[in-house]
Structure formats: C-alpha cells, structure tokens
Coordinates of C-alpha atoms and ligand atoms in Angstrom, one line a residue:
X1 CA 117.4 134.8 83.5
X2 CA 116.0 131.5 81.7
X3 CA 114.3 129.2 83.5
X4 CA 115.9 126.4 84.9
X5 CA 114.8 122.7 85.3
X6 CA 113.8 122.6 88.5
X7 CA 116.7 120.1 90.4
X8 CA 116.1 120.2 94.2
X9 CA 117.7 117.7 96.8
X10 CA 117.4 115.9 99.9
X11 CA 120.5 115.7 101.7
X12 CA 120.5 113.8 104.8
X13 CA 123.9 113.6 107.3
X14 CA 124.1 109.7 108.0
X15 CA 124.1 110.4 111.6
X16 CA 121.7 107.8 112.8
X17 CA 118.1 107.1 111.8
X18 CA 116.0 109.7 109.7
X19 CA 113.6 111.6 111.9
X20 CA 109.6 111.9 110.9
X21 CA 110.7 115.7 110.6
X22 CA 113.3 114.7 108.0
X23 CA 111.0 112.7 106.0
X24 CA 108.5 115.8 105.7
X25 CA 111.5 118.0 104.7
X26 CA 111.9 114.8 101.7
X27 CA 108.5 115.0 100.4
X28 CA 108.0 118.4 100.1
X29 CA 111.0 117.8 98.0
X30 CA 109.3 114.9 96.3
X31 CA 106.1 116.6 96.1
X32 CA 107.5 119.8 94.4
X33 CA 110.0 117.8 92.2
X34 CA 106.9 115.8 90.5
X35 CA 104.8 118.6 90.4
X36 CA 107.2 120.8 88.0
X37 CA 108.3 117.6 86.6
X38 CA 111.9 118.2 88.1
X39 CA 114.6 116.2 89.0
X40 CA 114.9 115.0 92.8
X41 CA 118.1 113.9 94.3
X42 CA 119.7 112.5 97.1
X43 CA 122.6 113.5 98.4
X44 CA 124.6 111.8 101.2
X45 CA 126.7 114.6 103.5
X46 CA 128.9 112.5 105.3
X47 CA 132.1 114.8 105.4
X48 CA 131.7 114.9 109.5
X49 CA 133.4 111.1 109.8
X50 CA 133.4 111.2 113.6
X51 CA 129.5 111.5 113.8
X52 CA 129.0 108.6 110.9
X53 CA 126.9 105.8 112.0
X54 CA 127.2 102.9 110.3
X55 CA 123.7 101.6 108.7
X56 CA 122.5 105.4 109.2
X57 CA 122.4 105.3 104.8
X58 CA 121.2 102.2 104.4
X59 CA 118.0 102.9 106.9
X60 CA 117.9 106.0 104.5
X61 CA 116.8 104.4 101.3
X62 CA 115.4 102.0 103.1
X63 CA 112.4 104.4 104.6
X64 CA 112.0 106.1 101.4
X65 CA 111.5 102.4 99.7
X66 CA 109.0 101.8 102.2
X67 CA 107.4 105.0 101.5
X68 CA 107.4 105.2 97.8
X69 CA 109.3 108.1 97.9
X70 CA 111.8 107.8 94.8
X71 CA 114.4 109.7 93.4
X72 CA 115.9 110.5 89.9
X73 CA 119.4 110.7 91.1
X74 CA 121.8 110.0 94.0
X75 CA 123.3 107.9 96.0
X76 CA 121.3 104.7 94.9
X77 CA 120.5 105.2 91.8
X78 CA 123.7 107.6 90.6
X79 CA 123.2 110.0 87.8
X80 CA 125.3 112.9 85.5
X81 CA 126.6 114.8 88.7
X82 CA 127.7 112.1 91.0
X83 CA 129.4 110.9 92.9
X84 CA 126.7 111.7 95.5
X85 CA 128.3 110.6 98.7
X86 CA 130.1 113.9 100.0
X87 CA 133.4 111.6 101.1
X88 CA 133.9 110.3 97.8
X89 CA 133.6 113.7 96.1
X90 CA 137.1 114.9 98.2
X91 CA 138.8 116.2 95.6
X92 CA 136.5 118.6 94.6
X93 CA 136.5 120.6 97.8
X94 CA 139.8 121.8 98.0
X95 CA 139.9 124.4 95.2
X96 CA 137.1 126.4 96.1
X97 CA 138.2 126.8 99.3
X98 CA 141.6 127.8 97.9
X99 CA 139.8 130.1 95.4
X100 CA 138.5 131.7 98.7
X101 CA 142.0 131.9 99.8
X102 CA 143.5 133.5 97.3
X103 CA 140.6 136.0 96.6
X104 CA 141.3 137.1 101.1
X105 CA 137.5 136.2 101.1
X106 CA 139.1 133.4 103.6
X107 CA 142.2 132.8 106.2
X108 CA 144.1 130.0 107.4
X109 CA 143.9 129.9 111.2
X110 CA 146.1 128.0 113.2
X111 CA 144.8 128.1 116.5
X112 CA 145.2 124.6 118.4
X113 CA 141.5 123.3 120.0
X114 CA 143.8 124.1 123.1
X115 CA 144.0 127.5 122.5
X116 CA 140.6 128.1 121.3
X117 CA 139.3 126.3 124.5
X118 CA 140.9 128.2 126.6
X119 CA 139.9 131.9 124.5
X120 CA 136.3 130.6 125.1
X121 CA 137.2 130.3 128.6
X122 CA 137.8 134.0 129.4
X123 CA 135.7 135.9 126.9
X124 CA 132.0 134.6 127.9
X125 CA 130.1 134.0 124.0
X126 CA 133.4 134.0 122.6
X127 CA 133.1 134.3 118.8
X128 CA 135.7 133.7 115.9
X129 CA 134.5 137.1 114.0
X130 CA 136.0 140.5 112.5
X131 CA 135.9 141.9 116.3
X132 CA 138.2 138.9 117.7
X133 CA 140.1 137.4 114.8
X134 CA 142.9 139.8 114.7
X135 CA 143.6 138.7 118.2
X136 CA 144.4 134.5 117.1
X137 CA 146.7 133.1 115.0
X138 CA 145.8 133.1 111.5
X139 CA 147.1 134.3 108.4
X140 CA 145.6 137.5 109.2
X141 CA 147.9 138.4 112.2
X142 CA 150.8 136.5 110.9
X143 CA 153.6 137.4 108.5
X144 CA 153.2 136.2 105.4
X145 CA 156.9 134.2 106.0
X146 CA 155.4 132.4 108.9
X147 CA 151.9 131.2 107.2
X148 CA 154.2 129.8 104.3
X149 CA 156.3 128.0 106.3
X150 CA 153.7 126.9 108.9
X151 CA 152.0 125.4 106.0
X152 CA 155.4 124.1 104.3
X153 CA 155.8 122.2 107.7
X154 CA 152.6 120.5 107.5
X155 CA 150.9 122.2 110.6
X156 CA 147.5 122.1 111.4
X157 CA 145.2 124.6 110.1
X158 CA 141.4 125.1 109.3
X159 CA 140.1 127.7 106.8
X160 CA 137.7 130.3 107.9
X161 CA 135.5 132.5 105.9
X162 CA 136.4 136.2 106.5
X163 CA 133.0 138.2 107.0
X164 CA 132.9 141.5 106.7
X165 CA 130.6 143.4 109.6
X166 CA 127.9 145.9 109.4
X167 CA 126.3 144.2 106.6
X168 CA 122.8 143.5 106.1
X169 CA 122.5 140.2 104.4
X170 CA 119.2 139.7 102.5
X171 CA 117.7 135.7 102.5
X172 CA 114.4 135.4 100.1
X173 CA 112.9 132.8 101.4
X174 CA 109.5 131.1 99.2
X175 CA 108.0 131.0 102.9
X176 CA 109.2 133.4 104.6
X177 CA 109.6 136.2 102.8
X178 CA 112.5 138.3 103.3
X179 CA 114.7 137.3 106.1
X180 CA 117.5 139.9 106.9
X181 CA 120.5 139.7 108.8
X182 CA 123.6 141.7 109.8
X183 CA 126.9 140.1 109.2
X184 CA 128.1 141.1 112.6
X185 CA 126.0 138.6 114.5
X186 CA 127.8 136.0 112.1
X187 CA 131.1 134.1 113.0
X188 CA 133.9 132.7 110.8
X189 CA 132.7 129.6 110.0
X190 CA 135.4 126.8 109.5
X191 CA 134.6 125.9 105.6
X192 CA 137.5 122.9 105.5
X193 CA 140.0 121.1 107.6
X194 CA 143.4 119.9 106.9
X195 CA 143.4 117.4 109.1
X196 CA 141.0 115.2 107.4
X197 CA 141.3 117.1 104.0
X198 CA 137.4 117.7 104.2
X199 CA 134.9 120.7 103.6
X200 CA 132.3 121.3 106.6
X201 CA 129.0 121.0 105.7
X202 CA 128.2 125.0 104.8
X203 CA 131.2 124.6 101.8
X204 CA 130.8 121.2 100.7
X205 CA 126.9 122.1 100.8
X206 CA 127.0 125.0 98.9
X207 CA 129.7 123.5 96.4
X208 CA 127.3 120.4 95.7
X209 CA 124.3 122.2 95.2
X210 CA 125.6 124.6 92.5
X211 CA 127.4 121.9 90.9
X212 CA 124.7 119.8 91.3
X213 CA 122.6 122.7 89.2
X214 CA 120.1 123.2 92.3
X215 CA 117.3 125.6 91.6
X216 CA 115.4 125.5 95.2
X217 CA 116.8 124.4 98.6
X218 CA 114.0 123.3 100.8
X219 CA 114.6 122.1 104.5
X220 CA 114.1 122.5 107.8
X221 CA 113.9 125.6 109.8
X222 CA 117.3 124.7 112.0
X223 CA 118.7 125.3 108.6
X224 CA 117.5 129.4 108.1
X225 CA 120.3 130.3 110.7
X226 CA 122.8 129.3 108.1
X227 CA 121.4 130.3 105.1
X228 CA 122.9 134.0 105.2
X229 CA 126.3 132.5 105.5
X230 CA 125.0 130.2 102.4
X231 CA 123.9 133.8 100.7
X232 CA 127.9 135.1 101.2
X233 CA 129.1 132.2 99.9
X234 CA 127.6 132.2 96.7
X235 CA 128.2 135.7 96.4
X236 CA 132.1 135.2 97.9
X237 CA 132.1 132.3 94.9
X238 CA 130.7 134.4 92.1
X239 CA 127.8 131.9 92.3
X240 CA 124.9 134.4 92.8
X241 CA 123.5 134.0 89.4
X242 CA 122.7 129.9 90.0
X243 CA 122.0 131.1 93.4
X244 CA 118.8 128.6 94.5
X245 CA 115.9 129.9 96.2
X246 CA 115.4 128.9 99.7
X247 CA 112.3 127.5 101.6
X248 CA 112.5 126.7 105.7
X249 CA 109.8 124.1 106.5
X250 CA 108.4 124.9 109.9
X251 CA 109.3 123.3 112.8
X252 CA 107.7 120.3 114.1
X253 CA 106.1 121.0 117.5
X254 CA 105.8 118.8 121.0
X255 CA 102.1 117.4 120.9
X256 CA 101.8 119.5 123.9
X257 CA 103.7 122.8 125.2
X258 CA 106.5 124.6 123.6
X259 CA 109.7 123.6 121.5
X260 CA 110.6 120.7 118.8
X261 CA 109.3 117.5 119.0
X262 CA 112.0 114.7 120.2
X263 CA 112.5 111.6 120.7
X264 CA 111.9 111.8 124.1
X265 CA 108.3 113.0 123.4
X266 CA 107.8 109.9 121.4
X267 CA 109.4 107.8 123.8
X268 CA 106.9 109.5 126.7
X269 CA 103.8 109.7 124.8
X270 CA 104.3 106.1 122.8
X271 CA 104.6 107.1 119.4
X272 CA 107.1 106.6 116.9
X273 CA 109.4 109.4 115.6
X274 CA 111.0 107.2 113.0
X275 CA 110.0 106.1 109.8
X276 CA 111.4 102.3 110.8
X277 CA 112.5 100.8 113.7
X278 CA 116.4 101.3 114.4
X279 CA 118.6 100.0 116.2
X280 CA 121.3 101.4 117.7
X281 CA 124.7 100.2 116.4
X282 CA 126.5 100.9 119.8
X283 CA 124.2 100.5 122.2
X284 CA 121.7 97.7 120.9
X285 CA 119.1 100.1 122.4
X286 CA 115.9 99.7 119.5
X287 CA 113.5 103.0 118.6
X288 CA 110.2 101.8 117.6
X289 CA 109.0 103.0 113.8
X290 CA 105.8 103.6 111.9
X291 CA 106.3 100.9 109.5
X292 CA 106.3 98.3 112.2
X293 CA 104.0 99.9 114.6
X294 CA 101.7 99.4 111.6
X295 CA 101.5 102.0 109.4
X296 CA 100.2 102.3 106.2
X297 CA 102.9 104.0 103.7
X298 CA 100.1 106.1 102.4
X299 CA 98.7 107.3 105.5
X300 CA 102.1 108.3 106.7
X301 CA 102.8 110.2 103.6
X302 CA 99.2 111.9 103.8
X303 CA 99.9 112.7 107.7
X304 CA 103.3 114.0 107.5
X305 CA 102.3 116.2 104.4
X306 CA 99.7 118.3 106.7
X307 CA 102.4 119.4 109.6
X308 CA 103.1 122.2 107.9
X309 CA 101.1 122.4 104.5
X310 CA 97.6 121.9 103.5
X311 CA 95.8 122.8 100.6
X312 CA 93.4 125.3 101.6
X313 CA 90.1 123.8 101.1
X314 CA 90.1 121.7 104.2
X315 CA 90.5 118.8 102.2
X316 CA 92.5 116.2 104.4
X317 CA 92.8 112.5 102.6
X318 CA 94.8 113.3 99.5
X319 CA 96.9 110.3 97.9
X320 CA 100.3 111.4 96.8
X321 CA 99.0 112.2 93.0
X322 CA 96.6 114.5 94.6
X323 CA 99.2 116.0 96.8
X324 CA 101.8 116.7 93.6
X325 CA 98.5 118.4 92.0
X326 CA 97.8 120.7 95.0
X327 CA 101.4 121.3 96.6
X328 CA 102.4 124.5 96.9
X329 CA 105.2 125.9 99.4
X330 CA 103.5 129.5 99.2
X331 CA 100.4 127.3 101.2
X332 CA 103.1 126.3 103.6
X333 CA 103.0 128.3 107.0
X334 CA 105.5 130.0 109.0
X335 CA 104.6 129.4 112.2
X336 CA 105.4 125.5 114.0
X337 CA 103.2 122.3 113.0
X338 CA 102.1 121.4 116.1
X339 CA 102.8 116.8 116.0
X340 CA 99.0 115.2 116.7
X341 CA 99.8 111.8 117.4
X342 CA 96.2 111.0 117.0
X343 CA 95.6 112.3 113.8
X344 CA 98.3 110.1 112.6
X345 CA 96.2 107.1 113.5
X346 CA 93.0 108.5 112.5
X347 CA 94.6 109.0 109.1
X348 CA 95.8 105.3 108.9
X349 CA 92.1 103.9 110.4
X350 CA 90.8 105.7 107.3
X351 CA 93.7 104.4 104.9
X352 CA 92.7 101.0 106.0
X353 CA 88.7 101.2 105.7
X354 CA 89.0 102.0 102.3
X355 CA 91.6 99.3 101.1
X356 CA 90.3 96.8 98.6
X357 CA 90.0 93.8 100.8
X358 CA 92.4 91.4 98.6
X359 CA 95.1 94.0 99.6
X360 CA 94.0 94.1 103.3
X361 CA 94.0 89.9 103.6
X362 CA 97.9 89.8 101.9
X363 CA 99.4 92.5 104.3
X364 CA 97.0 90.0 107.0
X365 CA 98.4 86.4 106.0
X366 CA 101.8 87.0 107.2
X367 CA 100.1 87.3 110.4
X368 CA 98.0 84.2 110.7
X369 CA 101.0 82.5 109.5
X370 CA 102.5 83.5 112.5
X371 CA 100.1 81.7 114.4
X372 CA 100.0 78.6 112.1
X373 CA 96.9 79.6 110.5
X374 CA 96.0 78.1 107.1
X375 CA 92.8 79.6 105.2
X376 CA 92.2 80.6 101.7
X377 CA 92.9 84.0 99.9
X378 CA 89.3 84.2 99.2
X379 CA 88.3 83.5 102.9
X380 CA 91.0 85.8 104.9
X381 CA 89.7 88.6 102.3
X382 CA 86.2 87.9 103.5
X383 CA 86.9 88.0 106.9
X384 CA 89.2 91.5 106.7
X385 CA 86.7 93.2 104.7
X386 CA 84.0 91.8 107.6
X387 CA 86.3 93.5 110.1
X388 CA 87.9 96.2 108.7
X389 CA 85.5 99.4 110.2
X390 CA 87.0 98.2 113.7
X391 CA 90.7 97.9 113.3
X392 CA 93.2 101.0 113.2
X393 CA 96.3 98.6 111.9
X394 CA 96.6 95.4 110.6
X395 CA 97.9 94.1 113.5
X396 CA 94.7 94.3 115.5
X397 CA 92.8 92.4 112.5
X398 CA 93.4 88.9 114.4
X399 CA 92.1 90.2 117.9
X400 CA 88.7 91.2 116.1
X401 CA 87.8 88.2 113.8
X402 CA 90.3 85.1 115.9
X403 CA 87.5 83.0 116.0
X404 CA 87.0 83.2 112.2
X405 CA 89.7 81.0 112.1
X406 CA 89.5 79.0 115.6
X407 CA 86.5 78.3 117.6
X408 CA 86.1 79.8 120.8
X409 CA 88.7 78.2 123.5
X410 CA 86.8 79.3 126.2
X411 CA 83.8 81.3 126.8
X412 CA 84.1 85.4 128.1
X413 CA 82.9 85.0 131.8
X414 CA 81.1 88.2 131.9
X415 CA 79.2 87.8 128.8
X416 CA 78.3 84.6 130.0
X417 CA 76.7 85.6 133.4
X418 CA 74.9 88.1 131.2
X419 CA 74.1 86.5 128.4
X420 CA 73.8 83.0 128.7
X421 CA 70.2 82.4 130.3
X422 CA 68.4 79.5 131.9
X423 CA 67.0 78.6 128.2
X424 CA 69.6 79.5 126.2
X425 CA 71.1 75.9 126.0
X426 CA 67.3 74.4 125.1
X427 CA 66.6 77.3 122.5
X428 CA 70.1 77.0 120.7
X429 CA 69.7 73.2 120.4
X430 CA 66.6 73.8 118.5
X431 CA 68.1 76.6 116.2
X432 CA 71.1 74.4 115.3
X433 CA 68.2 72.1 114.1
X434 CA 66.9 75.0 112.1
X435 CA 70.0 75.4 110.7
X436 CA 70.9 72.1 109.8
X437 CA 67.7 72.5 107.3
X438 CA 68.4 75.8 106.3
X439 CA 69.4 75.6 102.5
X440 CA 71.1 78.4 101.2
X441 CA 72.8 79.5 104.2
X442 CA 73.5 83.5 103.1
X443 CA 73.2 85.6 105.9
X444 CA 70.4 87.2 104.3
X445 CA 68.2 84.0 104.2
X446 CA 69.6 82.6 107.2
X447 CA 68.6 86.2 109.5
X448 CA 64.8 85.5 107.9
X449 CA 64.5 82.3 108.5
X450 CA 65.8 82.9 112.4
X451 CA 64.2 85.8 112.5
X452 CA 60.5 84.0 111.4
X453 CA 61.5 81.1 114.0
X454 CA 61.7 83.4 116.9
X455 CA 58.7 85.5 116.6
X456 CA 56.7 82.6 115.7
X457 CA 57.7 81.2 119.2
X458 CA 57.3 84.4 121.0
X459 CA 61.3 84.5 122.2
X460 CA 63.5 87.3 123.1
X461 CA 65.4 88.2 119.8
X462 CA 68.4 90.2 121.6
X463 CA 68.5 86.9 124.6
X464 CA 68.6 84.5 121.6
X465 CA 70.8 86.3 119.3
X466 CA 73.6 87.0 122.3
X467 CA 73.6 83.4 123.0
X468 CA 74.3 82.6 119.5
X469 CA 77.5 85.1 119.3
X470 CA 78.6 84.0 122.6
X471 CA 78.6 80.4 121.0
X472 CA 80.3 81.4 117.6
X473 CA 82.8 83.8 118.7
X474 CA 83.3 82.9 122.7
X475 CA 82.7 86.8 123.7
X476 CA 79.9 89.5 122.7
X477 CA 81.8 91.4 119.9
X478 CA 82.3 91.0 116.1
X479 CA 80.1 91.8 113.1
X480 CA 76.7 91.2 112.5
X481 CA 75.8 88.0 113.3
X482 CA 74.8 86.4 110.2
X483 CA 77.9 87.1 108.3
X484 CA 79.9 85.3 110.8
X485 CA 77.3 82.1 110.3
X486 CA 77.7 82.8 106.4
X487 CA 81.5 82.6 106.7
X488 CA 82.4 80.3 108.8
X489 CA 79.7 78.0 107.3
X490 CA 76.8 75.8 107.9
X491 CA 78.6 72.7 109.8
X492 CA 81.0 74.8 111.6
X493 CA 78.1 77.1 113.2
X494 CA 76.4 73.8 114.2
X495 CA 79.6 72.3 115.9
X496 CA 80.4 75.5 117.6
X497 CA 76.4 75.4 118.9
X498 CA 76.8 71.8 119.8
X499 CA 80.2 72.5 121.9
X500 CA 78.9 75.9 123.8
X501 CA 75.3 73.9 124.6
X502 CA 77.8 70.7 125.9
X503 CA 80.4 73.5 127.8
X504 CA 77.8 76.1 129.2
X505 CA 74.8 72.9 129.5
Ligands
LIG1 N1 123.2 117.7 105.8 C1 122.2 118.6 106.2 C2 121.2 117.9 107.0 O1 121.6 116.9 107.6 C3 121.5 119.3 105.0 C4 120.8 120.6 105.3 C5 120.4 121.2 103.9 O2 119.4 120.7 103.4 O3 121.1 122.1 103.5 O4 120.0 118.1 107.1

C-alpha cells in the first residue's frame, strides 16, 4: 500500500459547548497533523437536528481561535472535500446506505417507536440483533410485496445494518493494540432515517471520513465501543483498503475517585471544564471557562497535552512547536488521565513568570481601564514585570501592585498596630528629607543611601523599612522596597510619606 498524506479530523457534534476533554482529543489531532505535516480538518456532525444547539459551532471555532489551534480545512475555512457541515452534505448519504441495501448487508425496519417501546418493555436488555430481528417488522420478516408497497406508500422506516454473529471483529488501535470483539454482543445499529432523510452518526461518519481521504481517526475513548461496528462498515462498503487507523485517547478522570470528569466536578470543585464561558441558549444558565477565568492559551494547551501524553523525559513546559516535535500517540497511555486542577494553574503561574513584560502590561491595561486607570505602556510594563513572581493570572496583577497606580486609601489596621511605632512618624519625616536630596533616585542608590542613614543613626532597619511600605503601599506586601520608590518616583514617595506621617501622626 503507498503511503498516504496524513488527513486526520476533528469532528465535533454541535451539541452545546466543547468540553476540556474534546479540546485534548483536537490537539492531539493538531499536534499529529503538524508533526507529519498533514492536513487537519474540521468537520461539523450535526445530522442529529433535535440535539442541535444553536451557537454550539460558533463557540467551536471560537475556542480553537483562542487557542491557536488552526485547521487546513473545514467548516471555516472550506477546502477540496467540503461541504463540511454533515446537514449540508444530505445528498450524499443516501446511496451508500442503499448500496447496503441492495448488497442485504442492511434492512428496512418498520417498527413504530410504539412498538419498539413496548418490545423493550417485556424482554429486559432488549436488543435489535440477529437473535431478535426475525421477530419485528422489517424487510427481513416481510414479503418482498409488502416492503415495496410499504415503501411506495411512504411509511416510515429506518435502515439497520444486518450483523452477522459469532464473529470476532479485530480493531488495531495505535494505543491500544488489538481490541477484539464478537459481533454477537453488537446490535443493528440504525445507519439512516427516512423521516428526516439523514444518516446517524456511525454512517454519515464513516462515509465522510473515507471520502474525506482520512488516514488516522483519533478520539476519545466513549468512541472504541463503536469502532467495531466502524470496522464492518468499511468492510460491508468495500472500504477496507482506505480503512483509517484508529487511536482512543484515554479518558479524562474525576480529580478524585472513580469515573469521567463532569461538569458537575467542575462545578463542585471550582474549576472550569470549558474552554470559554457558555451560556446556555435555553436556560440563560452561564458555565464558567478557562479563557475568562484567566488562562493563558499556551498554558492551557501545554496542560491539556499531559492528561494522557507526555514525552518521556519528564519534561513538562513544552510550547506547542516543542510538542509537534515530541508527539507521539505510541507515548500515549491506556489507562485514564487522572484531571489535576492544580497543575493547571501551576502551569499558567509558570506561563506568566516567563512572559516578556510588554506582553504581560497589554493583556493588564484592559484591566486598569476598567478601573479608570491612565499610566504609560512603559510604566504598566514596569510594574507587571515588578509583580509578576506573585500572580497566578492576570487578573490578580491589580490586587498585588494597586497602589502603583493610587496611593494608599487607608492604612492595613493590623500592619499598623505592628508596624507603625512610637517613632516611626519622626524617623519618616526625616527620611523624606533624605529623599528629597537624594539625586539619582534608582533603587540601587536610593537602598545605599537609606541604608548608610540608618546605621549611622543606630535605627532598627526592619522598624524603619516596614514603616516605609506601610506608607507607600498602605499594607506590608509588595516587592522590594526600593523598586516601588524607583517607580512610583521621587515626589510621589515624598507625598505618600507626608500623607501616612499627617494620617497615622
Ligand atoms: N461526532 C462525534 C463526536 O461528537 C465524532 C466522534 C468521532 O471522532 O468519530 O465526538
């Protein structure tokens, strides 16, 4: 066999909004696609029109945007084998499944919902298979006169595949391994509808990715259950040949316990299991996302990557170049990535120390414009990369350098029945004076001259320095000292002295 380009898809169900675990399954997609400089699509399967949500595609693109996740073809950008929406591609369906038909590698049934209900009802696990379908009404039990003119008169019907039993189907999985089955545990799934014209996912699935020239199929592990029936299908269609080679991503586990992580665990713990925020169409009700938690794109990507696959070396920051280099999906494991909610943050505190500081101060000027703030580029860049080291998202940059940007309001009670002593209101007064001559004013020749002052007057350097950050910044945090007099200047360190000498006395 030659070697095909690699082509390998993502393809969402617009359902509602993209879970975390559905953004992994994307860029291993993404990862492997850039790696073997295939082509990566994305394919919208929205042939199930009652569980459509409107918005659900848009929030879609809109994550991988964010993310910097792009693809070559698809819905959004289009391409050779569009279209890629499912629903406009309904014309394409029908003859396969009619190719099935003819071939008695699939039925017509008839059965109303009513009478399958009420077959469920008195056969406990009731299954549509080769041990019950000769009981219903299909075109199996039916005279050939009475399937024609059933269909002639426009009834209802569904095609099922017919499976044969006893048969052990063989899925190679790139993770797995071999995965076998026997055909009698399988049912005969519905592969189209005449009441809505429309495949089912496994048909219009398997349809799009061979005639989308799909070499690998990676997803998520709720998806190996299916893939035998995908295995007959391209066999059934005389596919086998273009056949693509599977990979099930492991599940993502509950931070703690057993099963898959939910929304509910999210919603418990306080953590985001959505890309963005989303809000509910029907309900209003709003889900919160990484994007406006805070998140960093990278650090999301670098996060999700490790739930499931790492390199091998223990390495753990990678940036998404790195991660095409290293990618491989014989590294990924088996067994269920356990979700470590902490990690996630860990890995954006560490995305954030290292951004360039002109970076840091334009994702932070949205927020001091928020709050009516008006400072330089220059100074705003200063003052992130002064408080960057204590700050796990951008959004807690303001509560750790406010008084950059506004004196102290008020004065921490606590640090001031520590901190403020007897003398501290004498001994600031005369280091504002030492100030006021201090030419330059870089915290490097500032801290000598303060520090020469105080051991020439025989003072406490830790009472005398607490004082002076309790009158600079109102509280006893911050950075060192003598950056914050550096930055905020010579007259405004003098003012703020003057006011906490006039409010503390
Ligand atoms: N439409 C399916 C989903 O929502 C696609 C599964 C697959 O990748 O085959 O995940």
């Amino acid at each position: 066999m030659c070697e095909r380009k690699v082509r390998v898809r993502f393809a969402p169900s617009p359902t509602g909004p993209l879970h975390i675990g559905g953004v992994r399954t994307a860029l291993y997609n993404y990862l492997f696609a850039r790696q073997t400089g295939g082509d990566f699509l994305l394919r919208i399967e929205d042939t199930d029109s009652q569980r459509f949500v409107a918005g659900a595609e848009e929030y879609i693109t809109e994550s991988f945007r964010w993310l910097g996740i792009t693809f070559d073809e698809g819905a959004g950008p289009g391409g050779p084998y569009g279209p890629y929406r499912q629903s406009e591609r309904k014309p394409v369906y029908r003859q396969y499944a009619e190719r099935l038909l003819e071939a008695r590698l699939a039925y017509y049934a008839f059965d109303t919902p009513g009478e399958l209900e009420a077959r469920r009802n008195d056969t406990p696990n009731f299954q549509y298979d080769a041990s019950t379908r000769l009981q219903m009404r299909n075109s199996l039990t039916l005279p050939p006169e009475e399937t024609a003119r059933l269909l002639a008169s426009g009834a209802q019907y569904v095609v099922r595949i017919k499976i044969e039993p006893g048969e052990t189907i063989r899925v190679h999985d790139l993770i797995r391994g071999e995965v076998t089955v026997n055909s009698s545990v399988l049912d005969d799934k519905v592969l189209f509808k005449a009441a809505d014209q429309l495949p089912t996912y496994h048909l219009a699935n398997i349809v799009d990715d061979y005639l989308m020239k799909i070499t690998h199929v990676i997803r998520g592990e709720e998806w190996l259950p299916s893939a035998p029936l995908h295995v007959l299908l391209y066999r059934y269609l005389g596919w086998e040949e273009a056949m693509p080679q599977f990979a099930h991503l492991p599940l993502l586990l509950k931070p703690e316990g057993n099963g898959k992580l939910s929304k509910r665990d999210g919603d418990r713990l306080g953590f985001p299991v959505f890309p963005l925020e989303w809000k509910d169409p029907k309900t209003g009700e709003r889900s919160p996302g990484y994007r406006e938690e805070g998140y960093l794109p990278e650090a999301v990507n670098n996060f999700l990557a490790l739930l499931g696959w790492n390199p091998g070396d223990g390495r753990e920051m990678m940036s998404m170049d790195e991660m095409v280099k290293l990618f491989s999906l014989e590294h990924c494991n088996k067994s269920g990535a356990r979700f470590d909610y902490e990690k996630a943050k860990w890995f954006n505190r560490q995305y954030l120390v290292r951004k360039d500081n002109r970076e840091l101060a334009l994702l932070f000027l949205p927020l001091l414009e928020e709050r009516h703030i008006k400072a330089p580029l220059e100074y705003v860049e200063k003052v992130a990369g002064l408080v960057k080291e204590r700050v796990t998202f951008v959004k807690e940059l303001w509560e750790q350098s406010s008084f950059f940007f506004i004196p102290p309001a008020a004065y921490d009670e606590k640090t001031v029945k520590k901190r403020w002593k007897a003398d501290s209101a004498a001994c600031l007064a005369e280091l504002a004076r030492l100030f006021r001559a201090q030419a330059p004013f870089d915290a490097h020749s500032t801290e000598e001259t303060v520090k020469a002052w105080i051991e020439s007057k025989g003072y406490h350097p830790g009472n005398v320095m607490n004082a002076l950050r309790l009158a600079l910044a109102g509280e006893s945090k911050g950075p060192h000292i003598f950056y914050i007099t550096e930055t905020i200047g010579k007259e405004e360190t003098i003012k703020r002295i003057q006011q906490a000498i006039a409010t503390l006395k």
